[in-house]
GROMACS .gro file of C-alpha atoms in nm:
model
  260
    1MET     CA    1  -2.089   0.346   0.091
    2ALA     CA    2  -2.163   0.519  -0.235
    3GLY     CA    3  -2.409   0.363  -0.484
    4TRP     CA    4  -2.443   0.388  -0.860
    5ASN     CA    5  -2.728   0.515  -1.068
    6LEU     CA    6  -2.820   0.393  -1.418
    7THR     CA    7  -2.576   0.631  -1.586
    8GLY     CA    8  -2.281   0.495  -1.388
    9ASN     CA    9  -2.239   0.809  -1.173
   10THR     CA   10  -2.195   0.777  -0.800
   11VAL     CA   11  -2.485   0.869  -0.574
   12SER     CA   12  -2.384   1.109  -0.302
   13ALA     CA   13  -2.605   0.971  -0.027
   14GLU     CA   14  -2.407   0.778   0.230
   15PHE     CA   15  -2.529   0.495   0.448
   16ASP     CA   16  -2.423   0.578   0.805
   17GLY     CA   17  -2.583   0.288   0.992
   18SER     CA   18  -2.822   0.503   1.193
   19ASP     CA   19  -3.138   0.355   1.346
   20ASP     CA   20  -3.360   0.569   1.123
   21GLN     CA   21  -3.202   0.433   0.809
   22GLU     CA   22  -3.206   0.074   0.931
   23ARG     CA   23  -3.578   0.104   1.000
   24LYS     CA   24  -3.644   0.209   0.637
   25GLU     CA   25  -3.699  -0.148   0.529
   26LEU     CA   26  -3.893  -0.209   0.207
   27SER     CA   27  -4.153  -0.470   0.148
   28VAL     CA   28  -4.083  -0.715  -0.135
   29SER     CA   29  -4.347  -0.538  -0.341
   30GLN     CA   30  -4.184  -0.202  -0.285
   31ALA     CA   31  -3.840  -0.335  -0.375
   32VAL     CA   32  -3.970  -0.499  -0.689
   33GLU     CA   33  -4.154  -0.177  -0.779
   34ILE     CA   34  -3.826   0.016  -0.758
   35ALA     CA   35  -3.649  -0.243  -0.973
   36ALA     CA   36  -3.933  -0.237  -1.230
   37GLY     CA   37  -3.913   0.142  -1.247
   38ALA     CA   38  -3.538   0.127  -1.305
   39LEU     CA   39  -3.586  -0.119  -1.593
   40ASP     CA   40  -3.862   0.096  -1.742
   41ALA     CA   41  -3.618   0.387  -1.750
   42ILE     CA   42  -3.386   0.196  -1.984
   43PRO     CA   43  -3.459   0.298  -2.346
   44GLN     CA   44  -3.542   0.050  -2.621
   45LEU     CA   45  -3.239  -0.156  -2.713
   46SER     CA   46  -3.116  -0.360  -3.011
   47VAL     CA   47  -2.966  -0.683  -2.881
   48LEU     CA   48  -2.775  -0.939  -3.089
   49GLY     CA   49  -2.772  -1.294  -2.957
   50GLU     CA   50  -2.819  -1.664  -3.022
   51VAL     CA   51  -3.164  -1.816  -2.971
   52THR     CA   52  -3.168  -2.109  -2.727
   53GLY     CA   53  -3.448  -2.308  -2.559
   54PHE     CA   54  -3.709  -2.176  -2.802
   55ARG     CA   55  -4.067  -2.260  -2.703
   56GLY     CA   56  -4.352  -2.127  -2.909
   57PRO     CA   57  -4.582  -2.012  -3.030
   58ASN     CA   58  -4.768  -2.127  -2.717
   59ALA     CA   59  -5.078  -2.330  -2.812
   60ARG     CA   60  -5.315  -2.109  -2.610
   61SER     CA   61  -5.156  -1.766  -2.598
   62GLY     CA   62  -4.950  -1.764  -2.916
   63HIS     CA   63  -4.656  -1.607  -2.724
   64CYS     CA   64  -4.298  -1.731  -2.757
   65TYR     CA   65  -4.055  -1.790  -2.470
   66PHE     CA   66  -3.681  -1.859  -2.493
   67GLN     CA   67  -3.338  -1.718  -2.409
   68ILE     CA   68  -3.086  -1.517  -2.608
   69LYS     CA   69  -2.723  -1.567  -2.522
   70ASP     CA   70  -2.364  -1.489  -2.611
   71ASP     CA   71  -2.039  -1.640  -2.482
   72SER     CA   72  -2.073  -1.502  -2.130
   73ALA     CA   73  -2.439  -1.417  -2.055
   74ALA     CA   74  -2.799  -1.513  -2.122
   75VAL     CA   75  -3.135  -1.343  -2.069
   76ASP     CA   76  -3.496  -1.463  -2.083
   77CYS     CA   77  -3.679  -1.330  -2.385
   78ILE     CA   78  -4.049  -1.302  -2.472
   79ILE     CA   79  -4.218  -1.224  -2.801
   80TRP     CA   80  -4.590  -1.157  -2.774
   81LYS     CA   81  -4.824  -1.317  -3.027
   82GLY     CA   82  -4.887  -0.996  -3.221
   83ALA     CA   83  -4.519  -0.934  -3.277
   84TYR     CA   84  -4.447  -1.294  -3.379
   85LEU     CA   85  -4.732  -1.294  -3.633
   86LYS     CA   86  -4.544  -1.019  -3.822
   87ARG     CA   87  -4.234  -1.238  -3.865
   88THR     CA   88  -4.069  -1.310  -4.200
   89PHE     CA   89  -3.911  -1.634  -4.073
   90ASP     CA   90  -3.955  -1.884  -3.787
   91LEU     CA   91  -3.723  -1.864  -3.491
   92ARG     CA   92  -3.529  -2.175  -3.389
   93ASP     CA   93  -3.239  -2.267  -3.165
   94GLY     CA   94  -2.894  -2.166  -3.286
   95MET     CA   95  -3.001  -1.865  -3.493
   96GLN     CA   96  -2.808  -1.539  -3.460
   97VAL     CA   97  -3.081  -1.277  -3.438
   98SER     CA   98  -3.101  -0.902  -3.375
   99PHE     CA   99  -3.391  -0.819  -3.138
  100LYS     CA  100  -3.540  -0.476  -3.073
  101GLY     CA  101  -3.724  -0.430  -2.747
  102SER     CA  102  -3.696  -0.341  -2.381
  103PHE     CA  103  -3.652  -0.502  -2.042
  104ASN     CA  104  -3.951  -0.585  -1.828
  105LEU     CA  105  -3.990  -0.715  -1.473
  106TYR     CA  106  -4.279  -0.952  -1.399
  107LYS     CA  107  -4.363  -0.829  -1.051
  108ALA     CA  108  -4.537  -1.147  -0.931
  109THR     CA  109  -4.211  -1.342  -0.949
  110GLY     CA  110  -3.947  -1.069  -0.975
  111ARG     CA  111  -3.832  -1.224  -1.300
  112MET     CA  112  -3.664  -0.999  -1.558
  113SER     CA  113  -3.715  -1.060  -1.930
  114PHE     CA  114  -3.632  -0.887  -2.253
  115VAL     CA  115  -3.953  -0.827  -2.448
  116ALA     CA  116  -3.877  -0.823  -2.818
  117ARG     CA  117  -4.110  -0.616  -3.037
  118SER     CA  118  -3.936  -0.702  -3.364
  119PHE     CA  119  -3.646  -0.918  -3.483
  120SER     CA  120  -3.433  -0.987  -3.789
  121LEU     CA  121  -3.167  -1.234  -3.889
  122ALA     CA  122  -2.810  -1.117  -3.849
  123GLY     CA  123  -2.477  -1.202  -4.011
  124GLU     CA  124  -2.446  -1.561  -4.127
  125GLY     CA  125  -2.806  -1.633  -4.036
  126LEU     CA  126  -2.929  -1.380  -4.288
  127LEU     CA  127  -2.704  -1.530  -4.557
  128ARG     CA  128  -2.831  -1.880  -4.481
  129GLN     CA  129  -3.190  -1.760  -4.514
  130GLN     CA  130  -3.113  -1.606  -4.851
  131VAL     CA  131  -2.949  -1.929  -4.970
  132ALA     CA  132  -3.246  -2.138  -4.851
  133GLN     CA  133  -3.488  -1.905  -5.032
  134LEU     CA  134  -3.285  -1.929  -5.355
  135ALA     CA  135  -3.267  -2.308  -5.330
  136GLU     CA  136  -3.644  -2.327  -5.286
  137LYS     CA  137  -3.695  -2.097  -5.587
  138LEU     CA  138  -3.474  -2.314  -5.808
  139ARG     CA  139  -3.636  -2.631  -5.676
  140ARG     CA  140  -3.983  -2.501  -5.770
  141GLU     CA  141  -3.854  -2.427  -6.119
  142GLY     CA  142  -3.746  -2.792  -6.148
  143LEU     CA  143  -3.372  -2.725  -6.169
  144MET     CA  144  -3.306  -2.986  -5.896
  145ASP     CA  145  -3.515  -3.265  -6.045
  146GLU     CA  146  -3.334  -3.599  -6.061
  147ALA     CA  147  -3.435  -3.632  -6.426
  148ARG     CA  148  -3.217  -3.332  -6.512
  149LYS     CA  149  -2.897  -3.492  -6.381
  150ARG     CA  150  -2.650  -3.589  -6.656
  151ARG     CA  151  -2.493  -3.931  -6.634
  152ILE     CA  152  -2.127  -3.940  -6.534
  153PRO     CA  153  -1.924  -4.225  -6.688
  154VAL     CA  154  -1.809  -4.490  -6.442
  155PHE     CA  155  -1.450  -4.441  -6.565
  156CYS     CA  156  -1.373  -4.090  -6.682
  157SER     CA  157  -1.079  -4.050  -6.917
  158ARG     CA  158  -1.080  -3.669  -6.943
  159VAL     CA  159  -1.176  -3.433  -6.661
  160ALA     CA  160  -1.182  -3.051  -6.660
  161VAL     CA  161  -1.145  -2.865  -6.332
  162VAL     CA  162  -1.261  -2.506  -6.279
  163THR     CA  163  -1.100  -2.344  -5.978
  164SER     CA  164  -0.826  -2.105  -5.866
  165LEU     CA  165  -0.490  -2.222  -6.001
  166SER     CA  166  -0.301  -2.046  -5.720
  167GLY     CA  167  -0.459  -2.224  -5.423
  168ALA     CA  168  -0.395  -2.562  -5.264
  169VAL     CA  169  -0.716  -2.710  -5.401
  170ILE     CA  170  -0.575  -2.776  -5.749
  171ASP     CA  171  -0.293  -2.980  -5.593
  172ASP     CA  172  -0.548  -3.171  -5.387
  173VAL     CA  173  -0.743  -3.255  -5.706
  174LYS     CA  174  -0.429  -3.374  -5.887
  175ARG     CA  175  -0.319  -3.582  -5.590
  176THR     CA  176  -0.661  -3.745  -5.549
  177LEU     CA  177  -0.693  -3.826  -5.920
  178ARG     CA  178  -0.343  -3.979  -5.924
  179ARG     CA  179  -0.445  -4.200  -5.635
  180ARG     CA  180  -0.785  -4.298  -5.774
  181ASN     CA  181  -0.705  -4.322  -6.146
  182PRO     CA  182  -0.365  -4.202  -6.271
  183LEU     CA  183  -0.474  -4.247  -6.636
  184VAL     CA  184  -0.723  -3.958  -6.619
  185GLU     CA  185  -0.627  -3.655  -6.831
  186LEU     CA  186  -0.680  -3.337  -6.632
  187VAL     CA  187  -0.748  -3.002  -6.801
  188CYS     CA  188  -0.732  -2.698  -6.570
  189VAL     CA  189  -0.936  -2.380  -6.622
  190GLY     CA  190  -0.847  -2.094  -6.390
  191ALA     CA  191  -1.104  -1.867  -6.223
  192LYS     CA  192  -1.144  -1.659  -5.911
  193VAL     CA  193  -1.327  -1.847  -5.634
  194GLN     CA  194  -1.382  -1.557  -5.394
  195GLY     CA  195  -1.436  -1.182  -5.401
  196GLU     CA  196  -1.580  -0.935  -5.648
  197GLY     CA  197  -1.635  -1.077  -5.995
  198ALA     CA  198  -1.577  -1.437  -5.888
  199PRO     CA  199  -1.919  -1.573  -5.992
  200ALA     CA  200  -1.877  -1.428  -6.341
  201GLU     CA  201  -1.531  -1.581  -6.377
  202LEU     CA  202  -1.661  -1.920  -6.263
  203ILE     CA  203  -1.946  -1.901  -6.516
  204GLU     CA  204  -1.696  -1.818  -6.789
  205GLY     CA  205  -1.474  -2.101  -6.664
  206LEU     CA  206  -1.762  -2.348  -6.701
  207ARG     CA  207  -1.829  -2.224  -7.053
  208ARG     CA  208  -1.465  -2.266  -7.150
  209ALA     CA  209  -1.442  -2.608  -6.990
  210ALA     CA  210  -1.753  -2.732  -7.171
  211ALA     CA  211  -1.613  -2.605  -7.505
  212ILE     CA  212  -1.290  -2.805  -7.479
  213THR     CA  213  -1.231  -3.045  -7.770
  214PRO     CA  214  -1.257  -3.334  -7.727
  215ALA     CA  215  -1.517  -3.271  -7.459
  216PRO     CA  216  -1.437  -3.373  -7.100
  217ASP     CA  217  -1.639  -3.651  -6.939
  218CYS     CA  218  -1.718  -3.419  -6.650
  219ILE     CA  219  -1.626  -3.084  -6.500
  220LEU     CA  220  -1.512  -3.038  -6.140
  221LEU     CA  221  -1.619  -2.705  -5.988
  222VAL     CA  222  -1.416  -2.689  -5.665
  223ARG     CA  223  -1.254  -2.472  -5.401
  224GLY     CA  224  -1.101  -2.521  -5.054
  225GLY     CA  225  -1.262  -2.443  -4.721
  226GLY     CA  226  -1.349  -2.108  -4.573
  227SER     CA  227  -1.607  -1.915  -4.377
  228PHE     CA  228  -1.971  -1.920  -4.485
  229GLU     CA  229  -1.921  -1.571  -4.627
  230ASP     CA  230  -1.618  -1.693  -4.828
  231LEU     CA  231  -1.824  -1.974  -4.979
  232MET     CA  232  -2.114  -1.745  -5.076
  233THR     CA  233  -1.965  -1.706  -5.425
  234PHE     CA  234  -2.093  -2.057  -5.499
  235ASN     CA  235  -2.446  -1.966  -5.386
  236ASP     CA  236  -2.479  -1.714  -5.668
  237GLU     CA  237  -2.803  -1.761  -5.866
  238GLU     CA  238  -2.647  -1.706  -6.208
  239LEU     CA  239  -2.374  -1.958  -6.129
  240ALA     CA  240  -2.635  -2.213  -6.020
  241ARG     CA  241  -2.821  -2.161  -6.347
  242ALA     CA  242  -2.496  -2.197  -6.543
  243VAL     CA  243  -2.433  -2.534  -6.375
  244ALA     CA  244  -2.788  -2.647  -6.461
  245ALA     CA  245  -2.743  -2.539  -6.825
  246CYS     CA  246  -2.395  -2.683  -6.871
  247PRO     CA  247  -2.398  -2.959  -7.140
  248VAL     CA  248  -2.124  -3.149  -6.951
  249PRO     CA  249  -2.195  -3.308  -6.609
  250VAL     CA  250  -2.069  -3.086  -6.327
  251VAL     CA  251  -1.943  -3.226  -5.996
  252THR     CA  252  -1.905  -2.969  -5.717
  253GLY     CA  253  -1.664  -2.987  -5.425
  254ILE     CA  254  -1.700  -2.676  -5.210
  255GLY     CA  255  -1.500  -2.649  -4.887
  256HIS     CA  256  -1.365  -2.915  -4.656
  257GLU     CA  257  -1.561  -3.179  -4.463
  258PRO     CA  258  -1.717  -2.933  -4.212
  259ASP     CA  259  -1.846  -2.711  -4.496
  260THR     CA  260  -2.171  -2.771  -4.681
   0.00000   0.00000   0.00000
């Protein structure tokens, strides 16, 4: 039968069952050597996958061992100590990461691994890292101190809401307020909640809401659910600073229950 080489082309040599061919048995070492050579011939790859079973850095060697997986496959992965020391973030289970490296066969056990020489966060993981870094920056500046929080009256009589007036969220707000306290006066300020220019519109919406006379007891900054990328508008640094500087207490409601 015909075989396949690494490029996917058929190999012309045929196995005819002759005694000479049957006697060409390989030792385990020889077979593993052939497999190792085939893996060495594969060029460096960039592989995107989810980290799972992360162990490391090892207390003695400093190396890291884990698997990277997608929906239908998984492969053992190794990062040597020197490569991991150059990291800009710590690896942990569940991260979507892009790894650059090559396959290697450990001949003593015949075990194949992907040896990553560098790695970087990908997609949502990168966005989450950026949000965490911004949150830490604002925390160090004191913007999240409890002492900065403005007191919200137990019973609000006037509430401003900053959100998109074309989505379902404004109806949700009205319905919830009618159920909780139908006497509350609601003042709506429209703004984009997603896409280019949305953070600037939300900042302007906060300014307009705070300038209402008589002043509202609090401002609701809200939107419905969506992907992490959709909700990134509300992770804008200037918007966060506008919330911190707003003279009226701001209550945020971003996304549905699964969203944070």
